[in-house]
Amino acid sequence: MEYHNKLVLAPMVRVGTLPFRLLAAQYGADITYGEEIIDRKFLKCERRVNEYIGSTDFVEKGTDNVVFRTCHQERNQVVFQMGTSDAVRALNAAKIVCKDVASVDINMGCPKSFSVSGGMGAALLAKPELIHDILTTLKRNLDVPVTCKIRLLKSSQDTVELARRIEKTGVSALAVHGRKVADRPRDPAKWSEIADVVSALSIPVIANGDVFEHDDFQRIKSATGASSVMVARGALWNASMFSPGGKLHWEDVKREYVRKSILWDNDIKSTKHTLKEIIMHYSCLELPEGKAVIKSETLADLAKLYGEEKYYQFVSDNRSLVNGSR
């Protein structure tokens, strides 16, 4: 995995599933992070090859609950992001998936209570010894690149100090979200503090924060000196922002996401969540489209809503042929 001059899809809970990662890649994303997956949950999973849809699934044992789905097409660009607070647990979880992904990343920036209360995510920022333990354990025992994603600390000096300690573990790159734990998305990202980290390190730094247009990729690179750029909300609202040719209309991008969700049999809750986030940005959920998405119970319902019944039928018929020939 190469981390220079890359456009990167950030990890987003309930958004970064296989269809959205492939959507971003189609428009030009070089590296695509999956949503954060908790190590304890992943340790309950087993790997299954899903010939029915052509994917590799990691399914919770004793259930049909797909915790992580990937495919050969994204093998060299998908990053498995994990939430953890224990080195051995992290390693055991990573070993399950490491042959099917391009790299493994540890989440050290999530401020959500489910993550922090378990000692994961942003809670790790206050535990440099534990960070060192987790990253060195993974680095010594895995054949894929290991990276992590952090937020800014109280002072730029503190962030730089932590970043230097992280660099010493041998990670391949460091992603830095230009906000502190207490900051909200509406608070401006502090690009200058990302620049301080970049100038202190020799490994690639991936800059994240306030990237909404394709031109912003170059703007944040120029302002920070970062090797690569990561985008979250900008890509969620219109994944074609990765395209150097300019954005497509968000309605067209949304429909392509629906098609990919049908093709890869995406979880209906994740699909609806992503669609609702897009609709809320451009419109509102109280209008007919939003209400219909909320009411939808299956991918077939969404196919009907977005005029993709023929595509849904085509995909279903092809799966039946595959199933029948086995």
Short mmCIF file of N, CA, C and O in Angstrom, two decimals, residues 21-117:
data_model
loop_
_atom_site.label_atom_id
_atom_site.label_comp_id
_atom_site.label_asym_id
_atom_site.label_seq_id
_atom_site.Cartn_x
_atom_site.Cartn_y
_atom_site.Cartn_z
N ARG A 21 -17.90 1.99 -0.56
CA ARG A 21 -16.46 1.99 -0.84
C ARG A 21 -16.21 1.82 -2.34
O ARG A 21 -15.35 2.51 -2.92
N LEU A 22 -16.95 0.93 -2.99
CA LEU A 22 -16.78 0.73 -4.44
C LEU A 22 -17.26 1.95 -5.22
O LEU A 22 -16.72 2.27 -6.28
N LEU A 23 -18.30 2.63 -4.70
CA LEU A 23 -18.80 3.85 -5.33
C LEU A 23 -17.70 4.91 -5.33
O LEU A 23 -17.40 5.53 -6.35
N ALA A 24 -17.08 5.11 -4.15
CA ALA A 24 -16.00 6.09 -4.03
C ALA A 24 -14.83 5.74 -4.95
O ALA A 24 -14.27 6.61 -5.62
N ALA A 25 -14.49 4.45 -4.99
CA ALA A 25 -13.38 4.00 -5.85
C ALA A 25 -13.70 4.24 -7.32
O ALA A 25 -12.83 4.63 -8.11
N GLN A 26 -14.94 4.02 -7.70
CA GLN A 26 -15.37 4.23 -9.08
C GLN A 26 -15.14 5.69 -9.51
O GLN A 26 -14.75 5.96 -10.65
N TYR A 27 -15.34 6.62 -8.58
CA TYR A 27 -15.18 8.03 -8.90
C TYR A 27 -13.76 8.54 -8.69
O TYR A 27 -13.48 9.70 -9.00
N GLY A 28 -12.87 7.70 -8.16
CA GLY A 28 -11.48 8.13 -8.08
C GLY A 28 -10.78 7.99 -6.74
O GLY A 28 -9.60 8.36 -6.63
N ALA A 29 -11.47 7.48 -5.72
CA ALA A 29 -10.80 7.27 -4.43
C ALA A 29 -9.75 6.17 -4.59
O ALA A 29 -10.02 5.11 -5.16
N ASP A 30 -8.54 6.42 -4.08
CA ASP A 30 -7.45 5.45 -4.19
C ASP A 30 -7.45 4.45 -3.04
O ASP A 30 -7.06 3.29 -3.21
N ILE A 31 -7.83 4.92 -1.86
CA ILE A 31 -7.85 4.09 -0.66
C ILE A 31 -9.22 4.27 -0.01
O ILE A 31 -9.70 5.40 0.12
N THR A 32 -9.85 3.16 0.40
CA THR A 32 -11.19 3.25 0.98
C THR A 32 -11.23 2.54 2.33
O THR A 32 -10.98 1.33 2.41
N TYR A 33 -11.52 3.29 3.37
CA TYR A 33 -11.63 2.73 4.72
C TYR A 33 -13.03 2.17 4.95
O TYR A 33 -14.02 2.82 4.59
N GLY A 34 -13.11 1.01 5.57
CA GLY A 34 -14.39 0.51 6.02
C GLY A 34 -14.80 1.21 7.30
O GLY A 34 -14.01 1.92 7.92
N GLU A 35 -16.05 1.02 7.68
CA GLU A 35 -16.51 1.58 8.96
C GLU A 35 -15.76 0.90 10.10
O GLU A 35 -15.33 -0.25 9.98
N GLU A 36 -15.63 1.61 11.22
CA GLU A 36 -14.96 1.03 12.38
C GLU A 36 -15.71 -0.22 12.86
O GLU A 36 -16.92 -0.21 13.03
N ILE A 37 -14.94 -1.29 13.08
CA ILE A 37 -15.51 -2.53 13.60
C ILE A 37 -14.80 -2.87 14.91
O ILE A 37 -13.57 -2.86 14.97
N ILE A 38 -15.57 -3.15 15.94
CA ILE A 38 -15.02 -3.42 17.27
C ILE A 38 -14.39 -4.82 17.30
O ILE A 38 -14.98 -5.79 16.83
N ASP A 39 -13.19 -4.91 17.87
CA ASP A 39 -12.45 -6.19 17.88
C ASP A 39 -13.25 -7.32 18.54
O ASP A 39 -13.28 -8.45 18.04
N ARG A 40 -13.91 -7.03 19.67
CA ARG A 40 -14.67 -8.08 20.37
C ARG A 40 -15.73 -8.69 19.46
O ARG A 40 -15.94 -9.90 19.46
N LYS A 41 -16.40 -7.83 18.70
CA LYS A 41 -17.44 -8.31 17.79
C LYS A 41 -16.82 -9.14 16.67
O LYS A 41 -17.35 -10.19 16.28
N PHE A 42 -15.69 -8.69 16.17
CA PHE A 42 -15.08 -9.37 15.03
C PHE A 42 -14.51 -10.74 15.42
O PHE A 42 -14.47 -11.65 14.59
N LEU A 43 -14.12 -10.86 16.67
CA LEU A 43 -13.60 -12.16 17.14
C LEU A 43 -14.68 -13.24 17.15
O LEU A 43 -14.38 -14.43 17.20
N LYS A 44 -15.94 -12.82 17.07
CA LYS A 44 -17.05 -13.78 17.02
C LYS A 44 -17.40 -14.17 15.59
O LYS A 44 -18.38 -14.86 15.35
N CYS A 45 -16.60 -13.66 14.64
CA CYS A 45 -16.92 -13.88 13.21
C CYS A 45 -16.11 -15.01 12.59
O CYS A 45 -15.01 -15.34 13.04
N GLU A 46 -16.68 -15.57 11.53
CA GLU A 46 -15.96 -16.55 10.71
C GLU A 46 -15.99 -16.07 9.27
O GLU A 46 -16.93 -15.41 8.84
N ARG A 47 -14.96 -16.43 8.53
CA ARG A 47 -14.84 -16.03 7.13
C ARG A 47 -15.62 -16.98 6.24
O ARG A 47 -15.48 -18.20 6.35
N ARG A 48 -16.45 -16.44 5.38
CA ARG A 48 -17.21 -17.26 4.43
C ARG A 48 -17.10 -16.66 3.03
O ARG A 48 -17.25 -15.45 2.86
N VAL A 49 -16.84 -17.51 2.06
CA VAL A 49 -16.87 -17.06 0.67
C VAL A 49 -18.32 -17.13 0.21
O VAL A 49 -18.96 -18.18 0.27
N ASN A 50 -18.85 -16.00 -0.23
CA ASN A 50 -20.24 -15.92 -0.65
C ASN A 50 -20.29 -15.99 -2.18
O ASN A 50 -20.20 -14.97 -2.87
N GLU A 51 -20.41 -17.19 -2.71
CA GLU A 51 -20.43 -17.37 -4.17
C GLU A 51 -21.70 -16.80 -4.78
O GLU A 51 -21.74 -16.47 -5.97
N TYR A 52 -22.71 -16.66 -3.97
CA TYR A 52 -24.01 -16.16 -4.43
C TYR A 52 -23.89 -14.74 -4.98
O TYR A 52 -24.47 -14.41 -6.02
N ILE A 53 -23.08 -13.89 -4.29
CA ILE A 53 -22.92 -12.52 -4.79
C ILE A 53 -21.46 -12.18 -5.14
O ILE A 53 -21.17 -11.08 -5.57
N GLY A 54 -20.55 -13.13 -4.91
CA GLY A 54 -19.15 -12.92 -5.29
C GLY A 54 -18.36 -12.13 -4.27
O GLY A 54 -17.41 -11.42 -4.63
N SER A 55 -18.73 -12.25 -3.01
CA SER A 55 -18.03 -11.50 -1.96
C SER A 55 -17.36 -12.43 -0.96
O SER A 55 -17.59 -13.64 -0.96
N THR A 56 -16.53 -11.85 -0.11
CA THR A 56 -15.99 -12.55 1.04
C THR A 56 -16.61 -11.91 2.27
O THR A 56 -16.48 -10.71 2.48
N ASP A 57 -17.32 -12.72 3.05
CA ASP A 57 -18.07 -12.21 4.19
C ASP A 57 -17.47 -12.68 5.51
O ASP A 57 -17.00 -13.81 5.61
N PHE A 58 -17.53 -11.80 6.49
CA PHE A 58 -17.15 -12.16 7.85
C PHE A 58 -18.42 -12.10 8.67
O PHE A 58 -18.96 -11.02 8.91
N VAL A 59 -18.90 -13.28 9.03
CA VAL A 59 -20.24 -13.44 9.57
C VAL A 59 -20.18 -13.85 11.04
O VAL A 59 -19.38 -14.71 11.42
N GLU A 60 -21.02 -13.22 11.85
CA GLU A 60 -21.09 -13.56 13.26
C GLU A 60 -21.54 -15.01 13.41
O GLU A 60 -22.58 -15.40 12.85
N LYS A 61 -20.74 -15.81 14.11
CA LYS A 61 -21.03 -17.24 14.25
C LYS A 61 -22.41 -17.45 14.87
O LYS A 61 -22.80 -16.75 15.79
N GLY A 62 -23.12 -18.44 14.33
CA GLY A 62 -24.45 -18.76 14.85
C GLY A 62 -25.54 -17.84 14.33
O GLY A 62 -26.70 -17.98 14.71
N THR A 63 -25.17 -16.90 13.47
CA THR A 63 -26.16 -15.98 12.87
C THR A 63 -25.84 -15.82 11.39
O THR A 63 -24.86 -16.36 10.88
N ASP A 64 -26.68 -15.04 10.70
CA ASP A 64 -26.38 -14.67 9.32
C ASP A 64 -25.97 -13.20 9.26
O ASP A 64 -26.02 -12.56 8.21
N ASN A 65 -25.57 -12.66 10.40
CA ASN A 65 -25.22 -11.24 10.50
C ASN A 65 -23.84 -10.97 9.90
O ASN A 65 -22.82 -11.36 10.47
N VAL A 66 -23.82 -10.30 8.74
CA VAL A 66 -22.55 -9.96 8.08
C VAL A 66 -21.97 -8.72 8.75
O VAL A 66 -22.53 -7.63 8.68
N VAL A 67 -20.83 -8.89 9.41
CA VAL A 67 -20.18 -7.79 10.12
C VAL A 67 -19.27 -7.01 9.18
O VAL A 67 -19.15 -5.79 9.28
N PHE A 68 -18.63 -7.71 8.23
CA PHE A 68 -17.76 -7.06 7.25
C PHE A 68 -17.83 -7.84 5.95
O PHE A 68 -17.71 -9.06 5.94
N ARG A 69 -18.06 -7.11 4.86
CA ARG A 69 -18.13 -7.74 3.53
C ARG A 69 -17.14 -7.03 2.62
O ARG A 69 -17.07 -5.80 2.57
N THR A 70 -16.36 -7.83 1.89
CA THR A 70 -15.42 -7.26 0.93
C THR A 70 -15.45 -8.10 -0.33
O THR A 70 -16.21 -9.07 -0.43
N CYS A 71 -14.63 -7.73 -1.32
CA CYS A 71 -14.58 -8.50 -2.56
C CYS A 71 -13.20 -8.32 -3.19
O CYS A 71 -12.44 -7.42 -2.82
N HIS A 72 -12.89 -9.17 -4.15
CA HIS A 72 -11.57 -9.17 -4.79
C HIS A 72 -11.27 -7.82 -5.45
O HIS A 72 -10.13 -7.36 -5.45
N GLN A 73 -12.31 -7.18 -5.97
CA GLN A 73 -12.16 -5.92 -6.70
C GLN A 73 -11.50 -4.82 -5.86
O GLN A 73 -10.78 -3.97 -6.39
N GLU A 74 -11.72 -4.83 -4.54
CA GLU A 74 -11.17 -3.78 -3.69
C GLU A 74 -9.99 -4.25 -2.85
O GLU A 74 -9.50 -3.52 -1.98
N ARG A 75 -9.51 -5.44 -3.12
CA ARG A 75 -8.47 -6.07 -2.29
C ARG A 75 -7.25 -5.18 -2.04
O ARG A 75 -6.70 -5.16 -0.95
N ASN A 76 -6.84 -4.42 -3.05
CA ASN A 76 -5.61 -3.62 -2.93
C ASN A 76 -5.83 -2.19 -2.45
O ASN A 76 -4.90 -1.38 -2.45
N GLN A 77 -7.08 -1.87 -2.06
CA GLN A 77 -7.32 -0.50 -1.60
C GLN A 77 -8.18 -0.39 -0.35
O GLN A 77 -8.29 0.70 0.23
N VAL A 78 -8.75 -1.51 0.10
CA VAL A 78 -9.63 -1.43 1.27
C VAL A 78 -8.84 -1.52 2.57
O VAL A 78 -7.94 -2.34 2.71
N VAL A 79 -9.19 -0.63 3.52
CA VAL A 79 -8.55 -0.61 4.83
C VAL A 79 -9.57 -1.11 5.86
O VAL A 79 -10.69 -0.60 5.93
N PHE A 80 -9.15 -2.09 6.65
CA PHE A 80 -10.01 -2.59 7.72
C PHE A 80 -9.71 -1.76 8.96
O PHE A 80 -8.61 -1.81 9.51
N GLN A 81 -10.70 -0.95 9.38
CA GLN A 81 -10.48 -0.13 10.58
C GLN A 81 -11.12 -0.78 11.80
O GLN A 81 -12.27 -1.20 11.77
N MET A 82 -10.33 -0.84 12.85
CA MET A 82 -10.74 -1.54 14.05
C MET A 82 -10.78 -0.62 15.27
O MET A 82 -9.94 0.25 15.43
N GLY A 83 -11.77 -0.87 16.12
CA GLY A 83 -11.82 -0.25 17.43
C GLY A 83 -11.31 -1.26 18.44
O GLY A 83 -11.76 -2.40 18.46
N THR A 84 -10.35 -0.85 19.27
CA THR A 84 -9.75 -1.79 20.22
C THR A 84 -9.19 -1.04 21.41
O THR A 84 -8.93 0.17 21.34
N SER A 85 -9.00 -1.77 22.51
CA SER A 85 -8.30 -1.20 23.67
C SER A 85 -7.34 -2.23 24.25
O SER A 85 -6.90 -2.12 25.38
N ASP A 86 -7.01 -3.24 23.41
CA ASP A 86 -6.16 -4.34 23.89
C ASP A 86 -5.35 -4.90 22.74
O ASP A 86 -5.90 -5.26 21.69
N ALA A 87 -4.02 -5.00 22.92
CA ALA A 87 -3.12 -5.41 21.84
C ALA A 87 -3.37 -6.84 21.37
O ALA A 87 -3.43 -7.11 20.16
N VAL A 88 -3.53 -7.77 22.30
CA VAL A 88 -3.71 -9.18 21.93
C VAL A 88 -5.04 -9.38 21.22
O VAL A 88 -5.13 -10.08 20.20
N ARG A 89 -6.07 -8.73 21.76
CA ARG A 89 -7.39 -8.84 21.13
C ARG A 89 -7.36 -8.25 19.71
O ARG A 89 -7.92 -8.82 18.77
N ALA A 90 -6.69 -7.12 19.57
CA ALA A 90 -6.58 -6.48 18.26
C ALA A 90 -5.87 -7.39 17.26
O ALA A 90 -6.29 -7.53 16.11
N LEU A 91 -4.79 -8.01 17.71
CA LEU A 91 -4.04 -8.90 16.82
C LEU A 91 -4.88 -10.10 16.40
O LEU A 91 -4.90 -10.46 15.22
N ASN A 92 -5.57 -10.72 17.34
CA ASN A 92 -6.39 -11.89 17.02
C ASN A 92 -7.50 -11.53 16.04
O ASN A 92 -7.82 -12.31 15.13
N ALA A 93 -8.08 -10.35 16.20
CA ALA A 93 -9.12 -9.89 15.27
C ALA A 93 -8.52 -9.61 13.89
O ALA A 93 -9.08 -10.01 12.86
N ALA A 94 -7.37 -8.96 13.87
CA ALA A 94 -6.73 -8.61 12.60
C ALA A 94 -6.33 -9.85 11.81
O ALA A 94 -6.39 -9.86 10.57
N LYS A 95 -5.91 -10.87 12.52
CA LYS A 95 -5.49 -12.11 11.83
C LYS A 95 -6.62 -12.75 11.04
O LYS A 95 -6.38 -13.44 10.05
N ILE A 96 -7.86 -12.53 11.46
CA ILE A 96 -9.01 -13.12 10.77
C ILE A 96 -9.17 -12.52 9.38
O ILE A 96 -9.57 -13.20 8.44
N VAL A 97 -8.84 -11.23 9.24
CA VAL A 97 -9.17 -10.49 8.01
C VAL A 97 -7.97 -10.07 7.18
O VAL A 97 -8.11 -9.67 6.02
N CYS A 98 -6.75 -10.16 7.74
CA CYS A 98 -5.60 -9.48 7.11
C CYS A 98 -5.26 -9.97 5.71
O CYS A 98 -4.67 -9.23 4.92
N LYS A 99 -5.63 -11.20 5.37
CA LYS A 99 -5.32 -11.69 4.01
C LYS A 99 -6.31 -11.20 2.96
O LYS A 99 -6.13 -11.43 1.77
N ASP A 100 -7.36 -10.53 3.40
CA ASP A 100 -8.40 -10.07 2.48
C ASP A 100 -8.46 -8.56 2.32
O ASP A 100 -9.32 -8.04 1.62
N VAL A 101 -7.55 -7.84 2.99
CA VAL A 101 -7.56 -6.38 2.93
C VAL A 101 -6.16 -5.84 2.64
O VAL A 101 -5.17 -6.57 2.75
N ALA A 102 -6.10 -4.56 2.27
CA ALA A 102 -4.81 -3.96 1.92
C ALA A 102 -4.04 -3.52 3.15
O ALA A 102 -2.81 -3.52 3.15
N SER A 103 -4.75 -3.13 4.21
CA SER A 103 -4.08 -2.72 5.45
C SER A 103 -5.06 -2.72 6.61
O SER A 103 -6.28 -2.82 6.42
N VAL A 104 -4.50 -2.60 7.81
CA VAL A 104 -5.30 -2.57 9.04
C VAL A 104 -5.02 -1.25 9.74
O VAL A 104 -3.87 -0.83 9.89
N ASP A 105 -6.09 -0.57 10.18
CA ASP A 105 -5.98 0.73 10.82
C ASP A 105 -6.65 0.69 12.20
O ASP A 105 -7.69 0.05 12.37
N ILE A 106 -6.03 1.35 13.16
CA ILE A 106 -6.62 1.44 14.50
C ILE A 106 -7.24 2.82 14.69
O ILE A 106 -6.60 3.84 14.49
N ASN A 107 -8.51 2.81 15.09
CA ASN A 107 -9.25 4.05 15.32
C ASN A 107 -8.83 4.65 16.67
O ASN A 107 -9.03 4.03 17.72
N MET A 108 -8.26 5.85 16.63
CA MET A 108 -7.88 6.55 17.85
C MET A 108 -8.49 7.94 17.87
O MET A 108 -8.01 8.83 18.58
N GLY A 109 -9.57 8.12 17.11
CA GLY A 109 -10.15 9.45 17.03
C GLY A 109 -11.64 9.53 17.26
O GLY A 109 -12.18 10.62 17.43
N CYS A 110 -12.33 8.39 17.30
CA CYS A 110 -13.79 8.43 17.43
C CYS A 110 -14.19 8.96 18.80
O CYS A 110 -13.81 8.40 19.83
N PRO A 111 -14.99 10.06 18.84
CA PRO A 111 -15.38 10.64 20.12
C PRO A 111 -16.71 10.09 20.64
O PRO A 111 -17.16 10.49 21.72
N LYS A 112 -17.35 9.19 19.88
CA LYS A 112 -18.67 8.68 20.28
C LYS A 112 -18.56 7.87 21.57
O LYS A 112 -17.58 7.15 21.79
N SER A 113 -19.61 7.92 22.37
CA SER A 113 -19.57 7.30 23.71
C SER A 113 -19.37 5.79 23.65
O SER A 113 -18.68 5.23 24.50
N PHE A 114 -19.97 5.11 22.64
CA PHE A 114 -19.82 3.65 22.56
C PHE A 114 -18.36 3.25 22.41
O PHE A 114 -17.93 2.20 22.88
N SER A 115 -17.59 4.12 21.77
CA SER A 115 -16.18 3.83 21.53
C SER A 115 -15.33 4.23 22.75
O SER A 115 -14.56 3.44 23.28
N VAL A 116 -15.53 5.47 23.21
CA VAL A 116 -14.72 6.00 24.30
C VAL A 116 -14.98 5.25 25.61
O VAL A 116 -14.05 4.97 26.38
N SER A 117 -16.24 4.88 25.87
CA SER A 117 -16.56 4.20 27.13
C SER A 117 -15.90 2.83 27.23
O SER A 117 -15.66 2.31 28.32
#
